[in-house]
Short mmCIF file of N, CA, C and O in Angstrom, two decimals:
data_model
loop_
_atom_site.label_atom_id
_atom_site.label_comp_id
_atom_site.label_asym_id
_atom_site.label_seq_id
_atom_site.Cartn_x
_atom_site.Cartn_y
_atom_site.Cartn_z
N PHE A 1 -48.15 53.04 43.77
CA PHE A 1 -48.89 52.85 45.30
C PHE A 1 -48.72 51.25 45.80
O PHE A 1 -48.96 50.46 44.91
N ASP A 2 -49.30 51.11 46.91
CA ASP A 2 -49.32 49.77 47.71
C ASP A 2 -50.20 49.78 48.84
O ASP A 2 -50.74 51.11 49.23
N MET A 3 -50.56 48.80 49.04
CA MET A 3 -51.51 49.15 50.60
C MET A 3 -50.99 47.70 51.49
O MET A 3 -51.31 46.58 51.34
N PRO A 4 -49.92 48.40 52.55
CA PRO A 4 -49.12 47.63 53.38
C PRO A 4 -50.14 47.63 54.52
O PRO A 4 -49.84 46.20 54.84
N ALA A 5 -51.36 48.28 54.71
CA ALA A 5 -52.42 47.75 55.64
C ALA A 5 -54.02 47.93 55.06
O ALA A 5 -53.84 49.22 54.15
N SER A 6 -54.80 47.62 55.99
CA SER A 6 -56.04 47.58 55.66
C SER A 6 -56.55 49.20 55.27
O SER A 6 -56.17 50.36 56.71
N ASN A 7 -57.05 49.51 54.43
CA ASN A 7 -57.50 51.15 54.52
C ASN A 7 -56.46 52.12 54.28
O ASN A 7 -56.68 53.39 54.54
N ARG A 8 -55.01 51.84 53.97
CA ARG A 8 -54.29 52.86 53.51
C ARG A 8 -53.80 52.56 52.36
O ARG A 8 -52.75 51.84 51.38
N LEU A 9 -53.55 53.97 51.43
CA LEU A 9 -52.96 54.02 49.93
C LEU A 9 -51.58 54.35 50.51
O LEU A 9 -51.34 55.56 51.14
N ARG A 10 -50.29 53.64 49.99
CA ARG A 10 -48.80 54.50 50.62
C ARG A 10 -48.13 54.40 49.07
O ARG A 10 -48.34 53.65 48.36
N TYR A 11 -48.09 55.76 48.89
CA TYR A 11 -46.81 56.06 47.87
C TYR A 11 -45.58 55.51 47.08
O TYR A 11 -45.16 55.75 48.65
N THR A 12 -45.20 54.67 46.46
CA THR A 12 -43.88 54.07 46.38
C THR A 12 -43.20 54.65 45.15
O THR A 12 -42.03 54.17 45.06
N GLY A 13 -43.05 55.88 44.89
CA GLY A 13 -42.41 56.40 43.92
C GLY A 13 -41.50 56.95 44.12
O GLY A 13 -41.38 57.68 45.17
N THR A 14 -40.63 57.56 43.51
CA THR A 14 -39.19 58.65 43.82
C THR A 14 -39.86 59.95 43.33
O THR A 14 -39.43 60.97 45.28
N PRO A 15 -39.97 60.68 42.94
CA PRO A 15 -40.44 61.96 42.86
C PRO A 15 -41.63 62.43 43.51
O PRO A 15 -42.35 61.37 44.10
N ASN A 16 -41.42 63.41 43.97
CA ASN A 16 -42.57 64.07 45.14
C ASN A 16 -43.94 64.46 44.32
O ASN A 16 -43.43 64.38 42.57
N VAL A 17 -45.12 64.01 44.06
CA VAL A 17 -45.66 63.74 43.15
C VAL A 17 -46.92 64.63 43.79
O VAL A 17 -47.67 64.87 44.95
N HIS A 18 -47.96 65.05 43.01
CA HIS A 18 -49.49 66.35 43.26
C HIS A 18 -50.19 64.92 43.17
O HIS A 18 -50.32 64.80 42.28
N VAL A 19 -51.84 65.01 44.27
CA VAL A 19 -52.15 63.69 43.85
C VAL A 19 -53.24 64.44 44.14
O VAL A 19 -53.46 65.12 44.63
N HIS A 20 -54.65 63.70 43.13
CA HIS A 20 -56.14 64.05 43.85
C HIS A 20 -56.50 63.05 43.94
O HIS A 20 -56.33 61.99 43.45
N GLY A 21 -57.31 62.46 45.21
CA GLY A 21 -58.05 61.27 45.64
C GLY A 21 -59.31 61.35 45.43
O GLY A 21 -59.80 62.37 46.05
N VAL A 22 -59.74 60.18 45.98
CA VAL A 22 -61.17 60.15 45.84
C VAL A 22 -61.93 58.70 47.02
O VAL A 22 -61.19 57.81 46.67
N VAL A 23 -62.45 59.07 47.51
CA VAL A 23 -62.90 57.92 48.34
C VAL A 23 -64.38 58.15 48.58
O VAL A 23 -65.15 59.23 48.29
N THR A 24 -65.14 56.88 47.99
CA THR A 24 -66.58 56.93 47.92
C THR A 24 -67.02 55.59 48.93
O THR A 24 -66.30 54.49 48.73
N VAL A 25 -68.07 56.01 49.89
CA VAL A 25 -68.66 54.84 51.04
C VAL A 25 -69.84 55.00 51.08
O VAL A 25 -70.57 55.64 50.32
N SER A 26 -70.13 53.64 51.00
CA SER A 26 -71.63 53.25 51.85
C SER A 26 -71.37 53.47 53.30
O SER A 26 -70.49 51.78 53.53
N LEU A 27 -71.98 53.51 53.88
CA LEU A 27 -72.26 52.63 55.18
C LEU A 27 -73.12 53.02 55.95
O LEU A 27 -74.19 53.26 55.58
N THR A 28 -73.04 52.32 57.63
CA THR A 28 -74.29 51.95 58.22
C THR A 28 -74.05 52.24 59.66
O THR A 28 -72.99 52.66 59.73
N THR A 29 -75.13 53.20 60.16
CA THR A 29 -74.63 53.24 62.07
C THR A 29 -75.82 52.29 62.50
O THR A 29 -76.41 51.64 62.52
N ALA A 30 -74.98 52.02 64.20
CA ALA A 30 -75.95 51.61 64.90
C ALA A 30 -77.10 51.97 65.08
O ALA A 30 -77.84 51.22 66.05
N SER A 31 -77.30 52.95 65.53
CA SER A 31 -77.99 54.07 65.94
C SER A 31 -78.91 55.08 65.36
O SER A 31 -77.97 54.91 63.85
N SER A 32 -79.94 55.45 65.50
CA SER A 32 -80.55 56.64 64.23
C SER A 32 -79.88 57.89 64.27
O SER A 32 -79.64 58.03 65.59
N SER A 33 -80.01 58.52 63.50
CA SER A 33 -79.73 60.09 63.72
C SER A 33 -78.40 60.32 64.46
O SER A 33 -78.17 60.74 65.06
N GLN A 34 -77.84 59.70 63.64
CA GLN A 34 -75.65 60.00 63.99
C GLN A 34 -75.54 60.61 62.96
O GLN A 34 -75.51 60.91 61.55
N VAL A 35 -74.34 61.81 62.98
CA VAL A 35 -73.72 62.75 62.50
C VAL A 35 -72.40 62.01 62.58
O VAL A 35 -71.56 61.58 63.09
N ILE A 36 -72.11 61.99 60.92
CA ILE A 36 -70.81 61.01 60.64
C ILE A 36 -69.87 61.80 59.97
O ILE A 36 -70.04 62.06 58.81
N GLY A 37 -68.86 62.13 60.30
CA GLY A 37 -68.02 62.92 59.40
C GLY A 37 -66.64 62.12 59.06
O GLY A 37 -66.37 60.93 59.59
N LEU A 38 -66.34 62.48 57.63
CA LEU A 38 -65.13 61.58 57.00
C LEU A 38 -64.23 62.21 56.53
O LEU A 38 -64.64 63.29 55.68
N ARG A 39 -63.21 62.04 56.57
CA ARG A 39 -61.73 62.70 56.27
C ARG A 39 -60.69 62.16 55.92
O ARG A 39 -60.49 61.35 56.28
N ALA A 40 -59.99 62.76 54.48
CA ALA A 40 -58.60 62.13 54.32
C ALA A 40 -57.64 62.01 55.20
O ALA A 40 -57.16 63.69 55.40
N ALA A 41 -56.86 61.31 55.46
CA ALA A 41 -55.81 61.62 56.47
C ALA A 41 -54.48 61.36 55.59
O ALA A 41 -54.13 60.40 55.39
N ILE A 42 -53.94 62.39 55.54
CA ILE A 42 -52.39 62.07 55.31
C ILE A 42 -51.25 62.05 56.35
O ILE A 42 -51.03 62.68 56.93
N ASN A 43 -50.66 60.73 56.56
CA ASN A 43 -49.26 60.37 57.15
C ASN A 43 -50.14 60.64 58.76
O ASN A 43 -49.43 60.38 59.73
N GLY A 44 -51.27 59.59 59.01
CA GLY A 44 -51.65 59.89 60.27
C GLY A 44 -52.22 61.11 60.65
O GLY A 44 -52.74 61.01 62.01
N ASP A 45 -52.28 62.14 60.45
CA ASP A 45 -52.98 63.10 60.43
C ASP A 45 -53.94 63.59 59.59
O ASP A 45 -53.77 63.92 58.81
N ALA A 46 -54.81 63.96 60.43
CA ALA A 46 -56.11 64.62 59.81
C ALA A 46 -56.13 66.04 60.65
O ALA A 46 -57.31 66.56 59.54
N SER A 47 -55.43 66.65 60.60
CA SER A 47 -55.97 68.52 61.22
C SER A 47 -54.74 69.02 60.29
O SER A 47 -55.15 70.14 60.34
N GLY A 48 -54.26 68.34 59.09
CA GLY A 48 -53.48 69.10 58.22
C GLY A 48 -54.87 69.54 57.13
O GLY A 48 -55.56 69.24 57.21
N THR A 49 -54.02 71.00 56.76
CA THR A 49 -55.09 71.88 55.76
C THR A 49 -55.79 70.93 54.66
O THR A 49 -56.61 71.03 54.47
N ASN A 50 -54.59 69.86 54.00
CA ASN A 50 -55.83 69.43 53.51
C ASN A 50 -56.72 68.22 53.71
O ASN A 50 -58.07 67.93 52.64
N SER A 51 -56.45 67.72 54.99
CA SER A 51 -56.86 66.88 55.41
C SER A 51 -58.32 67.63 55.71
O SER A 51 -59.54 66.79 55.61
N VAL A 52 -58.79 68.21 56.55
CA VAL A 52 -59.23 69.45 56.73
C VAL A 52 -60.45 70.08 55.97
O VAL A 52 -62.01 69.73 55.60
N ALA A 53 -59.77 70.15 54.57
CA ALA A 53 -60.54 70.44 53.35
C ALA A 53 -60.89 69.56 52.79
O ALA A 53 -62.06 69.42 51.97
N SER A 54 -60.77 68.09 53.01
CA SER A 54 -61.65 66.77 52.44
C SER A 54 -62.88 66.47 53.13
O SER A 54 -63.55 65.63 53.05
N GLN A 55 -63.04 67.07 54.60
CA GLN A 55 -64.23 66.61 55.37
C GLN A 55 -65.65 66.79 54.64
O GLN A 55 -65.49 67.72 54.45
N VAL A 56 -66.02 65.92 54.96
CA VAL A 56 -67.68 65.45 55.00
C VAL A 56 -68.60 65.37 55.72
O VAL A 56 -68.24 64.32 56.87
N GLU A 57 -69.60 65.44 55.97
CA GLU A 57 -70.69 65.35 57.17
C GLU A 57 -71.93 64.39 56.21
O GLU A 57 -72.37 65.04 55.63
N HIS A 58 -72.61 63.71 57.43
CA HIS A 58 -73.67 63.00 57.10
C HIS A 58 -74.71 62.44 57.68
O HIS A 58 -74.00 62.17 58.50
N LYS A 59 -75.60 62.82 58.20
CA LYS A 59 -76.78 62.53 59.10
C LYS A 59 -77.72 61.65 58.57
O LYS A 59 -77.82 61.47 58.02
N THR A 60 -77.16 60.27 59.56
CA THR A 60 -77.93 59.15 59.08
C THR A 60 -79.43 59.93 59.63
O THR A 60 -80.17 60.63 60.63
N GLY A 61 -80.53 58.74 58.92
CA GLY A 61 -82.05 58.76 59.15
C GLY A 61 -82.57 57.41 60.45
O GLY A 61 -81.81 57.66 61.81
N THR A 62 -82.54 56.22 60.33
CA THR A 62 -82.58 55.49 60.95
C THR A 62 -80.93 54.17 60.79
O THR A 62 -80.30 54.45 60.02
N GLY A 63 -80.71 53.85 61.82
CA GLY A 63 -79.43 53.14 61.64
C GLY A 63 -79.77 51.92 60.55
O GLY A 63 -78.31 51.60 60.30
N SER A 64 -80.05 51.59 60.16
CA SER A 64 -80.36 50.84 59.02
C SER A 64 -80.50 50.91 58.01
O SER A 64 -80.20 50.48 56.85
N ASP A 65 -80.46 52.34 57.55
CA ASP A 65 -80.00 53.31 56.14
C ASP A 65 -78.97 52.98 55.88
O ASP A 65 -78.00 53.14 56.74
N VAL A 66 -78.68 52.73 54.45
CA VAL A 66 -77.07 53.04 54.22
C VAL A 66 -77.35 53.97 52.90
O VAL A 66 -77.73 54.48 52.35
N ILE A 67 -76.24 54.77 53.57
CA ILE A 67 -75.78 56.27 53.30
C ILE A 67 -74.65 55.82 52.30
O ILE A 67 -73.98 55.13 51.97
N SER A 68 -74.25 56.52 51.48
CA SER A 68 -73.20 56.70 50.46
C SER A 68 -72.93 58.52 50.17
O SER A 68 -73.62 59.10 50.42
N THR A 69 -71.77 58.35 50.07
CA THR A 69 -70.99 59.78 50.11
C THR A 69 -69.42 59.75 49.71
O THR A 69 -69.19 58.89 49.19
N ALA A 70 -68.80 60.88 48.95
CA ALA A 70 -68.01 60.78 48.48
C ALA A 70 -67.12 61.76 49.15
O ALA A 70 -67.11 62.81 49.18
N ILE A 71 -65.79 61.49 49.31
CA ILE A 71 -64.85 62.63 49.71
C ILE A 71 -63.71 62.98 48.86
O ILE A 71 -63.43 62.02 48.09
N HIS A 72 -63.24 64.04 48.35
CA HIS A 72 -62.24 64.32 47.46
C HIS A 72 -61.03 64.97 48.21
O HIS A 72 -61.35 65.83 49.30
N PHE A 73 -59.66 64.85 47.81
CA PHE A 73 -58.49 65.49 48.26
C PHE A 73 -57.82 65.80 47.21
O PHE A 73 -57.39 64.96 46.33
N ASP A 74 -56.51 66.56 47.61
CA ASP A 74 -55.54 67.08 46.73
C ASP A 74 -54.47 67.44 47.79
O ASP A 74 -54.70 68.22 49.14
N THR A 75 -53.35 66.64 47.47
CA THR A 75 -52.00 67.20 48.45
C THR A 75 -50.82 66.32 47.24
O THR A 75 -50.95 66.05 46.04
N MET A 76 -49.65 67.13 48.25
CA MET A 76 -48.80 66.73 47.80
C MET A 76 -48.18 65.05 48.67
O MET A 76 -48.41 64.97 49.77
N LEU A 77 -47.64 64.16 47.80
CA LEU A 77 -47.26 62.96 48.29
C LEU A 77 -45.63 62.88 47.88
O LEU A 77 -44.87 63.32 46.90
N SER A 78 -44.60 62.44 49.06
CA SER A 78 -43.17 62.18 49.22
C SER A 78 -43.34 60.35 48.93
O SER A 78 -44.32 59.59 49.70
N THR A 79 -42.17 59.99 48.41
CA THR A 79 -41.33 58.31 48.63
C THR A 79 -42.44 57.74 50.31
O THR A 79 -41.84 58.75 51.41
N ASN A 80 -43.05 57.13 50.45
CA ASN A 80 -43.50 56.19 51.78
C ASN A 80 -44.71 57.07 52.76
O ASN A 80 -45.30 57.09 53.48
N ASP A 81 -45.34 58.24 51.65
CA ASP A 81 -46.68 59.31 52.51
C ASP A 81 -47.76 58.36 51.75
O ASP A 81 -47.24 57.46 51.27
N TYR A 82 -48.59 58.18 53.05
CA TYR A 82 -49.63 57.28 52.93
C TYR A 82 -50.68 58.61 53.47
O TYR A 82 -50.91 59.41 53.46
N VAL A 83 -51.89 57.73 52.73
CA VAL A 83 -53.30 58.29 53.00
C VAL A 83 -54.46 56.86 53.40
O VAL A 83 -54.31 56.22 53.00
N GLU A 84 -55.72 57.54 54.29
CA GLU A 84 -56.50 56.80 54.68
C GLU A 84 -57.54 57.54 55.16
O GLU A 84 -57.77 58.52 55.23
N LEU A 85 -58.81 57.07 55.26
CA LEU A 85 -59.59 57.27 55.68
C LEU A 85 -59.63 57.36 56.73
O LEU A 85 -59.57 56.07 57.60
N TRP A 86 -60.76 58.69 57.18
CA TRP A 86 -60.68 58.16 58.97
C TRP A 86 -62.36 58.57 59.17
O TRP A 86 -62.43 59.72 58.17
N VAL A 87 -63.24 58.28 59.86
CA VAL A 87 -64.33 58.28 59.89
C VAL A 87 -64.47 58.26 61.55
O VAL A 87 -63.76 57.34 62.22
N ALA A 88 -65.67 59.47 61.60
CA ALA A 88 -66.03 59.57 62.78
C ALA A 88 -67.61 59.65 63.90
O ALA A 88 -67.97 60.41 62.49
N ASN A 89 -68.06 59.24 64.88
CA ASN A 89 -69.33 59.46 64.69
C ASN A 89 -69.50 60.23 65.85
O ASN A 89 -68.75 60.49 67.12
N GLU A 90 -69.78 61.57 65.16
CA GLU A 90 -69.98 63.18 65.98
C GLU A 90 -70.80 63.52 67.06
O GLU A 90 -71.21 64.09 67.87
N THR A 91 -72.27 62.02 66.55
CA THR A 91 -73.10 62.51 67.79
C THR A 91 -72.63 61.43 69.06
O THR A 91 -73.50 61.93 70.36
N THR A 92 -72.49 60.34 69.12
CA THR A 92 -72.28 59.59 70.23
C THR A 92 -70.97 58.32 69.72
O THR A 92 -70.74 58.26 68.54
N ALA A 93 -71.27 57.32 70.91
CA ALA A 93 -70.23 56.29 70.37
C ALA A 93 -70.93 54.99 70.05
O ALA A 93 -70.05 54.13 70.03
N SER A 94 -72.04 55.48 69.28
CA SER A 94 -72.73 54.36 68.23
C SER A 94 -72.07 53.71 67.25
O SER A 94 -71.18 54.41 66.70
N ASN A 95 -71.54 52.58 66.78
CA ASN A 95 -70.47 51.80 65.52
C ASN A 95 -71.00 52.68 63.88
O ASN A 95 -72.32 52.32 63.87
N VAL A 96 -70.03 52.75 63.65
CA VAL A 96 -70.40 52.91 61.74
C VAL A 96 -69.74 51.71 61.23
O VAL A 96 -68.68 51.32 61.87
N THR A 97 -70.41 51.40 60.21
CA THR A 97 -69.88 50.01 59.75
C THR A 97 -69.91 50.87 58.49
O THR A 97 -70.40 51.26 57.52
N ILE A 98 -68.56 50.64 57.83
CA ILE A 98 -68.19 51.04 55.86
C ILE A 98 -68.43 49.51 55.22
O ILE A 98 -68.47 48.68 55.29
N GLU A 99 -69.76 49.39 54.64
CA GLU A 99 -70.07 48.55 53.77
C GLU A 99 -69.65 48.14 52.61
O GLU A 99 -68.43 47.28 52.60
N PHE A 100 -69.14 49.49 52.04
CA PHE A 100 -68.39 49.30 51.11
C PHE A 100 -67.48 50.81 50.81
O PHE A 100 -68.03 51.59 51.28
N MET A 101 -66.48 50.27 50.12
CA MET A 101 -65.07 51.82 50.29
C MET A 101 -64.60 51.28 48.00
O MET A 101 -64.02 50.35 47.98
N TYR A 102 -64.58 52.03 47.88
CA TYR A 102 -63.75 52.45 46.54
C TYR A 102 -62.72 53.76 46.57
O TYR A 102 -62.78 54.72 47.67
N PHE A 103 -61.48 53.41 46.69
CA PHE A 103 -60.22 54.32 47.21
C PHE A 103 -59.08 54.46 45.70
O PHE A 103 -58.78 53.69 45.79
N PHE A 104 -59.18 55.98 45.55
CA PHE A 104 -58.54 55.93 44.13
C PHE A 104 -57.90 57.61 44.29
O PHE A 104 -57.91 58.38 44.65
N ILE A 105 -56.26 57.46 43.72
CA ILE A 105 -55.26 58.57 43.88
C ILE A 105 -54.57 58.51 42.67
O ILE A 105 -54.49 57.25 42.14
N LEU A 106 -54.84 59.56 42.01
CA LEU A 106 -54.21 60.18 40.76
C LEU A 106 -52.97 61.19 40.72
O LEU A 106 -53.47 62.05 41.29
N GLY A 107 -51.83 60.81 40.08
CA GLY A 107 -51.07 61.80 40.12
C GLY A 107 -51.50 63.02 39.09
O GLY A 107 -51.98 62.44 38.25
N MET A 108 -50.67 64.37 39.28
CA MET A 108 -51.24 65.16 38.08
C MET A 108 -49.90 65.98 37.86
O MET A 108 -49.02 65.82 38.93
N LEU A 109 -50.06 66.53 37.00
CA LEU A 109 -49.02 67.36 36.37
C LEU A 109 -49.10 68.33 36.54
O LEU A 109 -49.73 69.17 36.85
N VAL A 110 -47.58 68.97 37.48
CA VAL A 110 -47.41 70.31 37.78
C VAL A 110 -46.56 71.10 36.93
O VAL A 110 -45.88 70.85 36.25
#
């Protein structure tokens, strides 16, 4: 794996590989009572079955609250496939700030 862009892990191996990924984040919002959705996007597509299955949502109390959540996903990757974290404020256009993020992908034997 390498990281050619911020928030993007790219698989650089040769064989196709089954992976399990984990993303842990802490975040804040610019406004109170915001519903935040997070999911893993594979190759820029957050609508695939594995991406949709990774979806988590969290509602903030006040905007200054720091919340933490984890996203897990399972998928197959081929050379140059990549995974990103997509974040959406599902309530308003209020900003979401990712304060810290841990992004981990583990290859699994099949």
